[in-house]
PDB file of C-alpha atoms in Angstrom:
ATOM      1  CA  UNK A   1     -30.513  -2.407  36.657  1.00 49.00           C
ATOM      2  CA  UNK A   2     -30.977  -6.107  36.098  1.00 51.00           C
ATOM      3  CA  UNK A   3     -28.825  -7.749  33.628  1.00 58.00           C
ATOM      4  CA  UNK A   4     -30.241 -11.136  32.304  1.00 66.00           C
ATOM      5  CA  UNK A   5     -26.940 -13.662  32.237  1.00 80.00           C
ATOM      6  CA  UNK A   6     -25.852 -13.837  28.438  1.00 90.00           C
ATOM      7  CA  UNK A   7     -26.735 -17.368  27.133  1.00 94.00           C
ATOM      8  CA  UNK A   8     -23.951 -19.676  26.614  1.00 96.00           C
ATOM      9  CA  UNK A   9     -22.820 -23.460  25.734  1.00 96.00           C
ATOM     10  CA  UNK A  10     -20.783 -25.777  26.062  1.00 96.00           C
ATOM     11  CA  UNK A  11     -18.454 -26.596  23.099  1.00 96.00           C
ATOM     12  CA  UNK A  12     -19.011 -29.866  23.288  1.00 96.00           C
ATOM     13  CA  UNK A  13     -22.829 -29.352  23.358  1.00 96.00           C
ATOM     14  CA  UNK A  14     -22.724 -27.396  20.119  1.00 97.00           C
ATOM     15  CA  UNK A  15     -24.355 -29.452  17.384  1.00 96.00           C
ATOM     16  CA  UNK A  16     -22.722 -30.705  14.950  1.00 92.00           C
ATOM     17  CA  UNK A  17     -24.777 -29.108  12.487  1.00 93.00           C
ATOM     18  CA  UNK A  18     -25.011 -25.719  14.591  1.00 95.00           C
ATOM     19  CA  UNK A  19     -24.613 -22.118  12.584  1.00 96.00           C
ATOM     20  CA  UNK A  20     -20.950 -21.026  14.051  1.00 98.00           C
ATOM     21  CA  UNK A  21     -20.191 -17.062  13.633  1.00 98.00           C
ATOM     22  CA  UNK A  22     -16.253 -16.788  14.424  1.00 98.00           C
ATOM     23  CA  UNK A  23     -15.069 -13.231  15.325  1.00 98.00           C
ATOM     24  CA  UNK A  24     -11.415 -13.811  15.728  1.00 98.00           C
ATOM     25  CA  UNK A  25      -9.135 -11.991  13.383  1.00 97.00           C
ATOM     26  CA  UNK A  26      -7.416 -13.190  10.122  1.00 97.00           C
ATOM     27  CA  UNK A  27      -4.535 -14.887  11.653  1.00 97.00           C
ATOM     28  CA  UNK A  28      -6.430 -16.594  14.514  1.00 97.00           C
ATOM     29  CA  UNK A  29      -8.897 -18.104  11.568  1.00 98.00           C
ATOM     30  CA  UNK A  30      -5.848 -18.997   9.786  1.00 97.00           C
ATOM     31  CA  UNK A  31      -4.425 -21.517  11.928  1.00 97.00           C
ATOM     32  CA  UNK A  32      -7.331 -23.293  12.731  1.00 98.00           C
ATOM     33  CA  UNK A  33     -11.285 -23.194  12.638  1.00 98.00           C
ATOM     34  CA  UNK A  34     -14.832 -24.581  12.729  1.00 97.00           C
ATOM     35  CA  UNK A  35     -15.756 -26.548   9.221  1.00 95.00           C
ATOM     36  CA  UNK A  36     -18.455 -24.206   7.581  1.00 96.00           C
ATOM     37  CA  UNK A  37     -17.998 -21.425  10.238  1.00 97.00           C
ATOM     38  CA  UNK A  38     -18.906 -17.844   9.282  1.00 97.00           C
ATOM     39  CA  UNK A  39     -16.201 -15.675   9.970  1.00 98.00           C
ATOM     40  CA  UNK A  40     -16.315 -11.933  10.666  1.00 98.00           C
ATOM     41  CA  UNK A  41     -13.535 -10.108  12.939  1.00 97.00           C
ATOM     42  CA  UNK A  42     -15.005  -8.141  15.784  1.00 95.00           C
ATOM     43  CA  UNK A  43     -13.035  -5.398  14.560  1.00 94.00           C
ATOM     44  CA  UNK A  44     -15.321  -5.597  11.375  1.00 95.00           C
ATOM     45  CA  UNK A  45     -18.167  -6.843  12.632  1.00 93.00           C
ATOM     46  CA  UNK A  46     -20.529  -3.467  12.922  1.00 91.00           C
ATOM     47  CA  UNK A  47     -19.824  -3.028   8.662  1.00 95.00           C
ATOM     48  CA  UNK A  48     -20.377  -6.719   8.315  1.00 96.00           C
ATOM     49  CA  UNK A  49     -23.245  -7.250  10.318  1.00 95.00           C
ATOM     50  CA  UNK A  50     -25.550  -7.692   7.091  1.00 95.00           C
ATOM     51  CA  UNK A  51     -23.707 -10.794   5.995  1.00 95.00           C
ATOM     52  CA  UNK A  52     -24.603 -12.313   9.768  1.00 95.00           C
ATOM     53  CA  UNK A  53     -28.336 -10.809   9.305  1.00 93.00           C
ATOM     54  CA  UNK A  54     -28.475 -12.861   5.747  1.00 93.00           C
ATOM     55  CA  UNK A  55     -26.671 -16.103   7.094  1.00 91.00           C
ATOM     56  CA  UNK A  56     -29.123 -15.971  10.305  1.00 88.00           C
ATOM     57  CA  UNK A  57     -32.495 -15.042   8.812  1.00 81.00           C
ATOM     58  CA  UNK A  58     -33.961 -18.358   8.894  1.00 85.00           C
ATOM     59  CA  UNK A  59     -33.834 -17.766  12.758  1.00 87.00           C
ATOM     60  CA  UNK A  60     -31.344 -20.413  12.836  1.00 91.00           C
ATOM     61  CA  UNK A  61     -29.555 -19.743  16.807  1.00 96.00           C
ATOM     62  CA  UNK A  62     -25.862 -18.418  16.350  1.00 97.00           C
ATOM     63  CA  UNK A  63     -23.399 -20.388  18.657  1.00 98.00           C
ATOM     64  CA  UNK A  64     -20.576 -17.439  18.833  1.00 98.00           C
ATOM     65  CA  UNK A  65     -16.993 -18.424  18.945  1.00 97.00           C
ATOM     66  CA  UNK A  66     -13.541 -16.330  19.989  1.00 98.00           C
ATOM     67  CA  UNK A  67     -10.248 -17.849  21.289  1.00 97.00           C
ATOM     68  CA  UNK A  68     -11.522 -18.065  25.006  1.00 96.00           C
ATOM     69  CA  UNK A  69     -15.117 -16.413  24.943  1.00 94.00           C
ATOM     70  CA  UNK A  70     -14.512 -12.488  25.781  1.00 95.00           C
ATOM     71  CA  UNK A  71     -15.042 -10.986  22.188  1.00 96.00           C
ATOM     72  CA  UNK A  72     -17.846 -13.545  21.386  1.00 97.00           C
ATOM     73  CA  UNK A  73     -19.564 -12.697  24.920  1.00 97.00           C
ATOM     74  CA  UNK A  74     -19.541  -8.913  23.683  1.00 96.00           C
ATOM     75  CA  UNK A  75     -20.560  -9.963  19.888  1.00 96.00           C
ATOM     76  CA  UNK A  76     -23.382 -12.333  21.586  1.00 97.00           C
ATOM     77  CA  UNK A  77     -24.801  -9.792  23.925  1.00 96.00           C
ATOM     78  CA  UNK A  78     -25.063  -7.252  20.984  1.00 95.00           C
ATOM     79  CA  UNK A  79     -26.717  -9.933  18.753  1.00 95.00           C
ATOM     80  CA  UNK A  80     -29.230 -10.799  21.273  1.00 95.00           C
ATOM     81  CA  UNK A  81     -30.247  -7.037  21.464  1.00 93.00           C
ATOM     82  CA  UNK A  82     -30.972  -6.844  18.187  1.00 92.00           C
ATOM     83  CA  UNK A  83     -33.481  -9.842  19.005  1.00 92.00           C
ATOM     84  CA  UNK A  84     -31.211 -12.391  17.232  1.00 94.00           C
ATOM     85  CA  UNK A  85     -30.979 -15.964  19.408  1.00 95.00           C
ATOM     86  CA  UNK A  86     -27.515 -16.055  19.694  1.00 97.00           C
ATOM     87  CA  UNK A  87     -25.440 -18.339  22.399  1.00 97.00           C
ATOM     88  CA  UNK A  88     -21.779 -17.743  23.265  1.00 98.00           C
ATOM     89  CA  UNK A  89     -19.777 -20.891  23.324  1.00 97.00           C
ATOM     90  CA  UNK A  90     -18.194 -20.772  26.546  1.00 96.00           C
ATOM     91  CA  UNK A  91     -13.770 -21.316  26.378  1.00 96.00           C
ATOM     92  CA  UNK A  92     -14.183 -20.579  22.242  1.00 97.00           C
ATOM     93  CA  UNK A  93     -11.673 -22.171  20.214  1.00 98.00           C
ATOM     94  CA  UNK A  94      -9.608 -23.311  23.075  1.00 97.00           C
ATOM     95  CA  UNK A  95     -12.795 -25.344  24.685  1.00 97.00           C
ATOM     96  CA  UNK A  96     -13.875 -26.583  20.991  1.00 98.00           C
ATOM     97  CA  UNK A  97      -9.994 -28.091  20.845  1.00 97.00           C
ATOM     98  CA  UNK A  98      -9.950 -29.575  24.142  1.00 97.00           C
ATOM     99  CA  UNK A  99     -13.660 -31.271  23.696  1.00 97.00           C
ATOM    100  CA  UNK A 100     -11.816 -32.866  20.339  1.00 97.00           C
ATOM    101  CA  UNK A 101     -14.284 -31.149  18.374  1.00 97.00           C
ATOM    102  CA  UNK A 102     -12.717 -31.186  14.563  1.00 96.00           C
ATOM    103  CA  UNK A 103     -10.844 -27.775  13.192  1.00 97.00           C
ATOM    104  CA  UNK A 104     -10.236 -27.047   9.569  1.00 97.00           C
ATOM    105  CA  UNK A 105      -7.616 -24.711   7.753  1.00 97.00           C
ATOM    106  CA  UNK A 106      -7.612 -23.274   4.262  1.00 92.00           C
ATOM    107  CA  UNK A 107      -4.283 -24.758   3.014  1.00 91.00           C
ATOM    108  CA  UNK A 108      -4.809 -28.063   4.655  1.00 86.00           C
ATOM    109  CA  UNK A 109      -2.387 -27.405   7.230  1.00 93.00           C
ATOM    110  CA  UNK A 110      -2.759 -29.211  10.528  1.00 95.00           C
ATOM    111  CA  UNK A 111      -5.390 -26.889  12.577  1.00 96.00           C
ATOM    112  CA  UNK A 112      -4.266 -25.673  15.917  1.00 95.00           C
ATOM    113  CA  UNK A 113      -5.784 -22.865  18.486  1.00 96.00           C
ATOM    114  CA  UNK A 114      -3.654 -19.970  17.817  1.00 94.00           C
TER     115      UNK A 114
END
């Protein structure tokens, strides 16, 4: 079988405008993410996968985050399946932090990579 490699970026080449989908879980959004970000735990992300459909139907490309780019990898691959252009953002959250790319919370807290 021949598996075409997944499509990935850099997090510093993410625009600044890009359409993030973050599939880390509750506590790991908590402490610190992307401004705008769309945010639906892998572990929920086969229920949820309408609200990614409707965010994504202007054929907009996904950039797909985690904390280091395993769960986003598997969330991108199964996105581009379903024919969705979908890119996973190589190192996730930890890359995003170290290319000084700005993090939000929802309590104004300082944002770190949990």
């Amino acid at each position: 079988m021949n598996f075409a490699p997944l499509p990935s970026v850099d997090a510093a080449a993410v625009p600044s405008d890009g359409f993030v989908l973050d599939v880390r879980e509750n506590d790991e959004w908590a402490a610190g993410h992307v401004e705008g970000a769309l945010h639906i735990p892998m572990s929920d992300f086969v229920g949820r996968f309408g609200e990614l459909t409707e965010s994504a139907e202007d054929g907009r490309r996904v950039h797909v985050m985690c904390r280091v780019g395993g769960r986003s990898a598997q969330v991108t691959q199964y996105l581009v399946q379903q024919g969705i252009d979908a890119v996973n953002i190589d190192g996730g959250m930890q890359a995003w932090d170290g290319a000084g790319r700005p993090m939000v919370t929802d309590n104004e807290a300082p944002a770190f990579v949990l």
